[in-house]
Short mmCIF file of C-alpha atoms in Angstrom, two decimals:
data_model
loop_
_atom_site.label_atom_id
_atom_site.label_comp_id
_atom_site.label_asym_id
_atom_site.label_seq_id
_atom_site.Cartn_x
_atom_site.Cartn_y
_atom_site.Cartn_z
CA UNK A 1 -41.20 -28.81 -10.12
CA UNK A 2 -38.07 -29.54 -8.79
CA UNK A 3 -34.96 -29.60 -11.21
CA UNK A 4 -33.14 -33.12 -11.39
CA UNK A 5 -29.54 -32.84 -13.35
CA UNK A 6 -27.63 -36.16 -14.83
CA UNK A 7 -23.87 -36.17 -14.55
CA UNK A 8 -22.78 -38.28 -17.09
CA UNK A 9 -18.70 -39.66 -16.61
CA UNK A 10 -18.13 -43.03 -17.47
CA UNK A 11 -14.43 -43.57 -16.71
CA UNK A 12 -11.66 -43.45 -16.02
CA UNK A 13 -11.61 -43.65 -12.00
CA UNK A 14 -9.35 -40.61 -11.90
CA UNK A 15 -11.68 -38.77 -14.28
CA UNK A 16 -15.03 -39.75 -11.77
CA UNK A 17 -12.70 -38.66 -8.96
CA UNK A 18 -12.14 -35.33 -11.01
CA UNK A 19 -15.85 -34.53 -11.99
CA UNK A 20 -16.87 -34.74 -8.18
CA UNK A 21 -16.13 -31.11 -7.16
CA UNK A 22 -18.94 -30.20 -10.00
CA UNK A 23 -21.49 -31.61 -7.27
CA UNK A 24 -20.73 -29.97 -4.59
CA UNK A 25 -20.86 -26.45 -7.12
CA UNK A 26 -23.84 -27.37 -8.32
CA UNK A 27 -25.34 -27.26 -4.88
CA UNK A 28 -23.97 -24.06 -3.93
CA UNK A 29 -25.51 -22.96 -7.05
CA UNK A 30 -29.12 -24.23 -6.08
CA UNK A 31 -29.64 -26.52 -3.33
CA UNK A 32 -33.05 -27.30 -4.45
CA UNK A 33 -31.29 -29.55 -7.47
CA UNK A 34 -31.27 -33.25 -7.35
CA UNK A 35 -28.64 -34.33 -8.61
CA UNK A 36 -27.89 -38.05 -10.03
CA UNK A 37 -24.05 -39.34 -11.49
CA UNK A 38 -23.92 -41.94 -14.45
CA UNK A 39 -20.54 -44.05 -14.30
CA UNK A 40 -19.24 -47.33 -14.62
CA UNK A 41 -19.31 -49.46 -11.85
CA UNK A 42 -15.93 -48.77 -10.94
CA UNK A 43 -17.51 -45.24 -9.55
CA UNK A 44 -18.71 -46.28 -6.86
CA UNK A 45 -15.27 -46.00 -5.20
CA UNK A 46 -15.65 -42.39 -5.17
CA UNK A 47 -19.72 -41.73 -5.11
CA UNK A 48 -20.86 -44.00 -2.74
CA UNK A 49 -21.42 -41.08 0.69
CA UNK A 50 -20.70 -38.05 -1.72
CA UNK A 51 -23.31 -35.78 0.29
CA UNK A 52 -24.47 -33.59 -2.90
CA UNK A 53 -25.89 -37.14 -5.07
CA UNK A 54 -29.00 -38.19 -4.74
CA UNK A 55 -28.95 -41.17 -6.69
CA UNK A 56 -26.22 -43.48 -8.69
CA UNK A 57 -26.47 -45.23 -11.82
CA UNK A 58 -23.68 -47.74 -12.72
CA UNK A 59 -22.94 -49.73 -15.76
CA UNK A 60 -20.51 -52.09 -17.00
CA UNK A 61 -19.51 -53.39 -20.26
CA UNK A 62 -19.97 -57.31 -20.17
CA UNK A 63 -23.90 -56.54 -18.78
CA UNK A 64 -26.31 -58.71 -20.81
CA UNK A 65 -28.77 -56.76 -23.22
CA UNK A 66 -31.41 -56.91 -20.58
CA UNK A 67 -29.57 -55.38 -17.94
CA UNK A 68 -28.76 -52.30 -20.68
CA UNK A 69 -32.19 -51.99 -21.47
CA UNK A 70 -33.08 -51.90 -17.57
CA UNK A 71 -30.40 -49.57 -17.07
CA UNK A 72 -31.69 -47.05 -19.75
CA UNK A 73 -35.71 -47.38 -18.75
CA UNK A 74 -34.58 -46.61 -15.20
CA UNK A 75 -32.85 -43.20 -16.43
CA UNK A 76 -35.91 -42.36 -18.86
CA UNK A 77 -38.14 -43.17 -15.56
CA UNK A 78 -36.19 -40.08 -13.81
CA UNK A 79 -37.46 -37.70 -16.17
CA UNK A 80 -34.20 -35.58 -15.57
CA UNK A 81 -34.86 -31.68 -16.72
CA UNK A 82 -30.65 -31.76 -17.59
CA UNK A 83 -28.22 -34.07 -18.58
CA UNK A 84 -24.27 -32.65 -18.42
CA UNK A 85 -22.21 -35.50 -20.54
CA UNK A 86 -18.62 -34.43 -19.58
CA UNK A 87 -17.38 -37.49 -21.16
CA UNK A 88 -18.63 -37.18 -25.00
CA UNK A 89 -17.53 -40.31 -26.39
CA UNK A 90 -19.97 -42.79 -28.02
CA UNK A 91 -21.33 -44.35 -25.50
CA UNK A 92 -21.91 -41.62 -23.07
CA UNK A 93 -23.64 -39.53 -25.66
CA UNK A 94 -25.89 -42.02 -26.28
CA UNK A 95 -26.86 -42.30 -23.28
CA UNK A 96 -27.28 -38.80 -22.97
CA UNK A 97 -29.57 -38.70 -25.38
CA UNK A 98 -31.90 -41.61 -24.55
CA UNK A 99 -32.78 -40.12 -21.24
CA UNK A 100 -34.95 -37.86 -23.31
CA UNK A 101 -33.84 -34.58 -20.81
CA UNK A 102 -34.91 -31.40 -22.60
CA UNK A 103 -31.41 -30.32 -21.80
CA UNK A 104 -28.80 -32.29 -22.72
CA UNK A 105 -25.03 -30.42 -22.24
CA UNK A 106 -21.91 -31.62 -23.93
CA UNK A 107 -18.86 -30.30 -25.46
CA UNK A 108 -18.26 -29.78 -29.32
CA UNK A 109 -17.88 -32.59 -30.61
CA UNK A 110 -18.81 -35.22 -33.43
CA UNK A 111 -21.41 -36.64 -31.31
CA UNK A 112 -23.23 -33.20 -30.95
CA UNK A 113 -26.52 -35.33 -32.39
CA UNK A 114 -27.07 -36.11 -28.37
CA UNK A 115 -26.69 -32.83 -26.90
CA UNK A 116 -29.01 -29.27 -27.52
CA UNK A 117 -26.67 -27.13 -25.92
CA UNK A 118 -22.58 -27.46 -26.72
CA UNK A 119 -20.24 -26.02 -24.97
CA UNK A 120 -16.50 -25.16 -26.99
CA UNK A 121 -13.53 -26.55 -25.58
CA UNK A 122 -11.22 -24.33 -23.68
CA UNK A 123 -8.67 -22.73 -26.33
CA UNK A 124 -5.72 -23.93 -24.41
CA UNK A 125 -4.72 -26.29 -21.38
CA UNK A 126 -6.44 -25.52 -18.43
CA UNK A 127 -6.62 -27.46 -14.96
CA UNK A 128 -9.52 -30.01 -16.02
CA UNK A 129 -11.64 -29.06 -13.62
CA UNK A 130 -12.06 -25.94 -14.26
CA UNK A 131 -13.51 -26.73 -17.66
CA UNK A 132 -15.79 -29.43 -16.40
CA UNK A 133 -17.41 -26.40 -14.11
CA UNK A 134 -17.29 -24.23 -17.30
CA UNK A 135 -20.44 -26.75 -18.73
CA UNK A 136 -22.24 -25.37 -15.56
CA UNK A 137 -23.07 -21.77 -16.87
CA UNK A 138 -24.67 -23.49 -19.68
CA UNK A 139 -27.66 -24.69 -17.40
CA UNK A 140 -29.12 -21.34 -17.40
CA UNK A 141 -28.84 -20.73 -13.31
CA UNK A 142 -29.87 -17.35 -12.05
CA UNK A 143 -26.30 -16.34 -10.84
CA UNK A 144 -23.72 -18.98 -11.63
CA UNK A 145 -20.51 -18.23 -9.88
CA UNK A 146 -17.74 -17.93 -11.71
CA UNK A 147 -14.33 -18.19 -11.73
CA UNK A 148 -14.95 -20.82 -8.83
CA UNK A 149 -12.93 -20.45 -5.43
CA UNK A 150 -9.96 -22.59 -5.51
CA UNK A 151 -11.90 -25.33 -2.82
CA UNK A 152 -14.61 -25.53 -5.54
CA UNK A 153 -11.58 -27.45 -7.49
CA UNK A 154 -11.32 -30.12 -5.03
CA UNK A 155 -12.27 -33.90 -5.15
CA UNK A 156 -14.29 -35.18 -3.04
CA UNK A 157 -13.59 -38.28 -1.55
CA UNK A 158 -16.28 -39.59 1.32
CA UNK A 159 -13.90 -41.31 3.94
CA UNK A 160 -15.25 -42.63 6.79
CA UNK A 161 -13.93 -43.14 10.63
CA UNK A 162 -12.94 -46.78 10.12
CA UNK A 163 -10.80 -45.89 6.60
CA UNK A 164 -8.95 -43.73 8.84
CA UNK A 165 -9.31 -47.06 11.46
CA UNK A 166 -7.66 -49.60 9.20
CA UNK A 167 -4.93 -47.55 8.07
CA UNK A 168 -4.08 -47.01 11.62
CA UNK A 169 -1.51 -50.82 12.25
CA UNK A 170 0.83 -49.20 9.97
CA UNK A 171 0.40 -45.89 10.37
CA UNK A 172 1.36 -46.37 14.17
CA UNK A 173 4.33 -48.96 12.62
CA UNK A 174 6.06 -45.78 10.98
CA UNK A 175 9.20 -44.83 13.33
CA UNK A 176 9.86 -40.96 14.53
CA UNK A 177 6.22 -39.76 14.05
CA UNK A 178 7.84 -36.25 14.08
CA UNK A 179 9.76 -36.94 11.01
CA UNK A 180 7.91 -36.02 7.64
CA UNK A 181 6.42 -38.96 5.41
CA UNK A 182 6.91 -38.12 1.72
CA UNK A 183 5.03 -40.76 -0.38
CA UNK A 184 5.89 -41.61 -3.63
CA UNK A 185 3.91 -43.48 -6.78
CA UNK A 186 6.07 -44.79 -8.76
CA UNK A 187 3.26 -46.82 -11.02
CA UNK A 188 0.87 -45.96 -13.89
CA UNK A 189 -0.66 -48.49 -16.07
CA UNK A 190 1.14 -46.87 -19.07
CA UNK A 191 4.72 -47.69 -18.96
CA UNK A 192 5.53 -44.62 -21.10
CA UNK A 193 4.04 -42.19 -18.29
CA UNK A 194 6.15 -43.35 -15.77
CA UNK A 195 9.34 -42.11 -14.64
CA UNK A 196 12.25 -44.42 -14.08
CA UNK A 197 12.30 -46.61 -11.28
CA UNK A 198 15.97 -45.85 -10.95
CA UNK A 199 15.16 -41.80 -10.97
CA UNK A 200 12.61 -42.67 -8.00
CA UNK A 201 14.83 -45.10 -5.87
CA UNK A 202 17.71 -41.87 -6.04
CA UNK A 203 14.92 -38.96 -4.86
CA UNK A 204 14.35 -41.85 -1.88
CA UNK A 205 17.61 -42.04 -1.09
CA UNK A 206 17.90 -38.25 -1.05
CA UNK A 207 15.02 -37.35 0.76
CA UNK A 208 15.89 -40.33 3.39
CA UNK A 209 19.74 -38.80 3.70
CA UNK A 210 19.32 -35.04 3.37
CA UNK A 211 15.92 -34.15 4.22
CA UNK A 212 16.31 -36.67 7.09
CA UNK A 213 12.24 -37.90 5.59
CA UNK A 214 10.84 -41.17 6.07
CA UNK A 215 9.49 -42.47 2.42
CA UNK A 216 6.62 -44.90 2.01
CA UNK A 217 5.94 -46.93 -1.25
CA UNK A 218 2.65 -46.60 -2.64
CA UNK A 219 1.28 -49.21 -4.69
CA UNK A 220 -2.34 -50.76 -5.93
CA UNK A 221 -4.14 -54.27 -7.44
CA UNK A 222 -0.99 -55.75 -9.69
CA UNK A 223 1.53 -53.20 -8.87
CA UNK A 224 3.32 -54.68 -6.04
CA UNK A 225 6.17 -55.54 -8.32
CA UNK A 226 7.19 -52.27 -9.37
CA UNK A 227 7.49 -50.92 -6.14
CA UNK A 228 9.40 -53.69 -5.22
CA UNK A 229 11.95 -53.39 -7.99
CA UNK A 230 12.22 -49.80 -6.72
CA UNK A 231 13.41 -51.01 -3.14
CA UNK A 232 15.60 -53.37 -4.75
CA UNK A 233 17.45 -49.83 -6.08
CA UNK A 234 17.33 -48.03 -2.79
CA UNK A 235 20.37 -47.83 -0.68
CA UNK A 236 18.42 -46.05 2.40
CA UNK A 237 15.67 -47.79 4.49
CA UNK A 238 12.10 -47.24 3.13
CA UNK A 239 8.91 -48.76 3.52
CA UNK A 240 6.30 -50.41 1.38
CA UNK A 241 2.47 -49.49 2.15
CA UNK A 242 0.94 -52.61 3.08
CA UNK A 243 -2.80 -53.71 0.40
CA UNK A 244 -5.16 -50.92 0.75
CA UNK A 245 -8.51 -50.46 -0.77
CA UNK A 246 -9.85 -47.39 -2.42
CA UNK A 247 -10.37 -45.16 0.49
CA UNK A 248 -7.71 -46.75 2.58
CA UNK A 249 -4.88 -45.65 0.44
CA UNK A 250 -6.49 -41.69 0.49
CA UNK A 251 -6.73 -41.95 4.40
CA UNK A 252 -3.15 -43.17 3.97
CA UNK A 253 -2.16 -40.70 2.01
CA UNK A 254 -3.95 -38.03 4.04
CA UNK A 255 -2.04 -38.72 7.05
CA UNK A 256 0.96 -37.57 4.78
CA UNK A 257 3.21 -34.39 4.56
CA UNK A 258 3.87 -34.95 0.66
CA UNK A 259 2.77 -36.95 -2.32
CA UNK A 260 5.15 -37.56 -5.28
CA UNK A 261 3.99 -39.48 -8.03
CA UNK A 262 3.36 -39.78 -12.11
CA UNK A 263 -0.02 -38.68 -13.29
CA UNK A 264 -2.16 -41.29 -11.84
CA UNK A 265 -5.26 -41.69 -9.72
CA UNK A 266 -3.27 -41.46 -6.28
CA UNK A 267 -1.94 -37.67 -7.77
CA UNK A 268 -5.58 -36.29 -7.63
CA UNK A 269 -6.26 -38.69 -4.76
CA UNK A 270 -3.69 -36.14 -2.94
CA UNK A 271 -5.09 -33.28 -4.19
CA UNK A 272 -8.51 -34.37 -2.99
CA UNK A 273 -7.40 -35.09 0.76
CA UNK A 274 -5.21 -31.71 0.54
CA UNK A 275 -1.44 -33.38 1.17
CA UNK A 276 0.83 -31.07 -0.68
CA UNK A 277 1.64 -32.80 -3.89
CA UNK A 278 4.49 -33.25 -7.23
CA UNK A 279 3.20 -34.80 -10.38
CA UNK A 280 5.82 -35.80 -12.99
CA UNK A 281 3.94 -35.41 -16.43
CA UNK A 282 5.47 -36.73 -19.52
CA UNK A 283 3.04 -37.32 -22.20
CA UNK A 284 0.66 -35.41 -20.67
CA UNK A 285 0.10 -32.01 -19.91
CA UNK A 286 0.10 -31.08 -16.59
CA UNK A 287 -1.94 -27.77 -17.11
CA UNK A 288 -4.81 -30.23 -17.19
CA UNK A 289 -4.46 -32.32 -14.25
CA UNK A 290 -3.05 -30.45 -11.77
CA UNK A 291 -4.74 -27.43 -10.19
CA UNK A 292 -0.99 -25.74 -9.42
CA UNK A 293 -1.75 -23.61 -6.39
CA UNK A 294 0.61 -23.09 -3.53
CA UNK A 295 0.55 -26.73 -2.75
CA UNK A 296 0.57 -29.07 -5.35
CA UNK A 297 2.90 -28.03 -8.33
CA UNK A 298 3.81 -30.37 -11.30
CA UNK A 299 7.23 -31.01 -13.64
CA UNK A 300 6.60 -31.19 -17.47
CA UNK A 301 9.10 -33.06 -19.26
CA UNK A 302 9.14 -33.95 -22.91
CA UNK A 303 9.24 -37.86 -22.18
CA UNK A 304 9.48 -38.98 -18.66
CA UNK A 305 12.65 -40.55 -18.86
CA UNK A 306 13.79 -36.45 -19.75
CA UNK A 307 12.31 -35.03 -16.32
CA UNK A 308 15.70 -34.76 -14.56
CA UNK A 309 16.78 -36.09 -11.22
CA UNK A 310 18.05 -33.01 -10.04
CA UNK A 311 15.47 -30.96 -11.52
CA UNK A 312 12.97 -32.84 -9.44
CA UNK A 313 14.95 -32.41 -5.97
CA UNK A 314 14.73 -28.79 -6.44
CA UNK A 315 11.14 -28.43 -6.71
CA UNK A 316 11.10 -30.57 -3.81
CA UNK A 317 13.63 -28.84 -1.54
CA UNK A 318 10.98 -25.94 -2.58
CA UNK A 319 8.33 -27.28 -1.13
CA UNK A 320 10.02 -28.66 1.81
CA UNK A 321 8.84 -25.36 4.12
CA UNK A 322 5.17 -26.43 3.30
CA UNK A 323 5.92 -29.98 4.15
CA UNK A 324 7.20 -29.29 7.61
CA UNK A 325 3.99 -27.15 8.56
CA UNK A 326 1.89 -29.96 6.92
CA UNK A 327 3.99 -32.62 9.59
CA UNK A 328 3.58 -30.34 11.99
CA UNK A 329 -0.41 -29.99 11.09
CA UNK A 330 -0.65 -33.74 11.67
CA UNK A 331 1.02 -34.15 14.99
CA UNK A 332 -1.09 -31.45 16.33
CA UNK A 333 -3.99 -33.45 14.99
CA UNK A 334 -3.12 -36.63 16.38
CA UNK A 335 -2.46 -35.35 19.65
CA UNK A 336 -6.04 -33.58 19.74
CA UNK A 337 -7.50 -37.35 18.77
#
């Protein structure tokens, strides 16, 4: 009988994007598994070509009852032997629950009614991956292997020839290809978790002046005007990324030396296409969203508005020897294309 595991994360996008490495350990584990991922719709950004899922199952909140109802016969119809809910709020543990799994794997919580097997929380911060592959052990695999290698930690993001394709016009815009292209993301949907516009048009100017860099803007859907309001601050030339969808802004950012930017989706976006990264975490703790190995590091600050300038230029000028060998990666690359 072959084994079929349910990944259950609903949302946010950056938390999909940050369960995806638990596929690719689950094959390792057993390639025999078939494994499915429950989300909201807005997952299939990220799923849609991820090699290690068989099968997708998407929901969103304004479906009529009938769709629901559909939605939950079609996961009972699976007959999955484990259901991992990394998610535990209401509505993912009660989905867990209804797809009648004999397993069903979930962290301590109050909706432990759905699950048979809990799993405690991690007694202090910890890189949020890592604790999503924790759940793993609890499946009862011959030889689960743990701690993971540092690639197991990795998003996976499915791009595809012509993502690479589109983001090519501007790409090929960019003057002095040799120079390196530090990208910064100034925007979060939370006001309070991002650092001041003002702060970000100054490390522009600095890395445009002293580290002789060229800096691109990165912006989504409804953020255009914050990045804008940061070029109105800059007194050196920079440039603004032109729309991009999902996957074009991580080929974009790919064919980067460095990514600087608040805790948002682009920040694991980064860490998923392996361009050295900075996350600026105010609010919130960047033990659990950054993986801090030798290329992507984070600042803590109290509030953001604390993080200082010059505290943030150093950290930078630290990293600079890994962004030269990452420009230096890339124009090897392009030449071999």
């Amino acid at each position: 009988m072959v084994r079929k595991v349910l990944l259950v994360q609903l949302r946010q996008l950056g938390d999909i994007l940050l369960t995806t490495p638990v596929t690719r350990a689950l094959h390792d584990l057993d390639p025999t598994l078939e494994i499915s991922f429950l989300s909201h719709s807005m997952g299939r950004l990220v799923l849609e070509g991820n090699p290690y899922i068989k099968k997708t199952f998407y929901y969103n909140e304004g479906d009529p009852l009938g769709r629901q109802l559909q939605l939950i016969k079609s996961l009972r119809q699976e007959h999955f032997t484990d259901v991992i809910d990394f998610m535990n709020n209401p509505r993912s543990a009660l989905f867990t629950w209804l797809t009648g799994a004999k397993v069903r794997i979930g962290f301590q919580s109050a909706r432990r009614w759905a699950y048979n097997r809990l799993a405690p929380r991690a007694p202090s911060a910890a890189y949020i991956v890592k604790e999503k592959l924790q759940l793993l052990s609890h499946l009862g695999l011959p030889s689960p292997r743990l701690p993971w290698d540092l690639d197991d930690l990795v998003p996976i993001i499915p791009l595809s020839p012509s993502d690479d394709q589109k983001t090519l016009p501007f790409l090929n815009s960019i003057p002095r290809p040799e120079t390196p292209r530090v990208v910064l993301s100034p925007t979060h949907r939370r006001t309070e978790r991002r650092w001041p516009l003002g702060a970000y048009a100054a490390l522009a100017d600095e890395l445009t002046l002293t580290m002789k860099a060229q800096v691109l803007w990165l912006w989504g859907p409804g953020e255009e005007s914050v990045v804008d309001e940061c070029l109105a601050f800059c007194h050196q030339k920079t440039l603004k990324t032109p729309p991009t969808t999902f996957r074009e802004m991580a080929a974009l950012i790919k064919n980067c030396d460095l990514f600087i930017g608040n805790s948002n989706g682009p920040s694991h976006v980064a860490v998923g296409v392996k361009t050295p990264s900075l996350q600026l975490h105010g609010p919130t703790d960047g033990r659990s969203w950054c993986p801090d190995s030798g290329i992507h590091h984070y600042i803590q600050g109290r509030t953001m508005p604390e993080i200082p300038l010059l505290q943030v230029q150093s950290a930078v000028k630290n990293l600079w020897p890994i962004v030269l060998q990452q420009t230096q990666t890339r124009l090897r690359t392009a030449k071999s294309l």
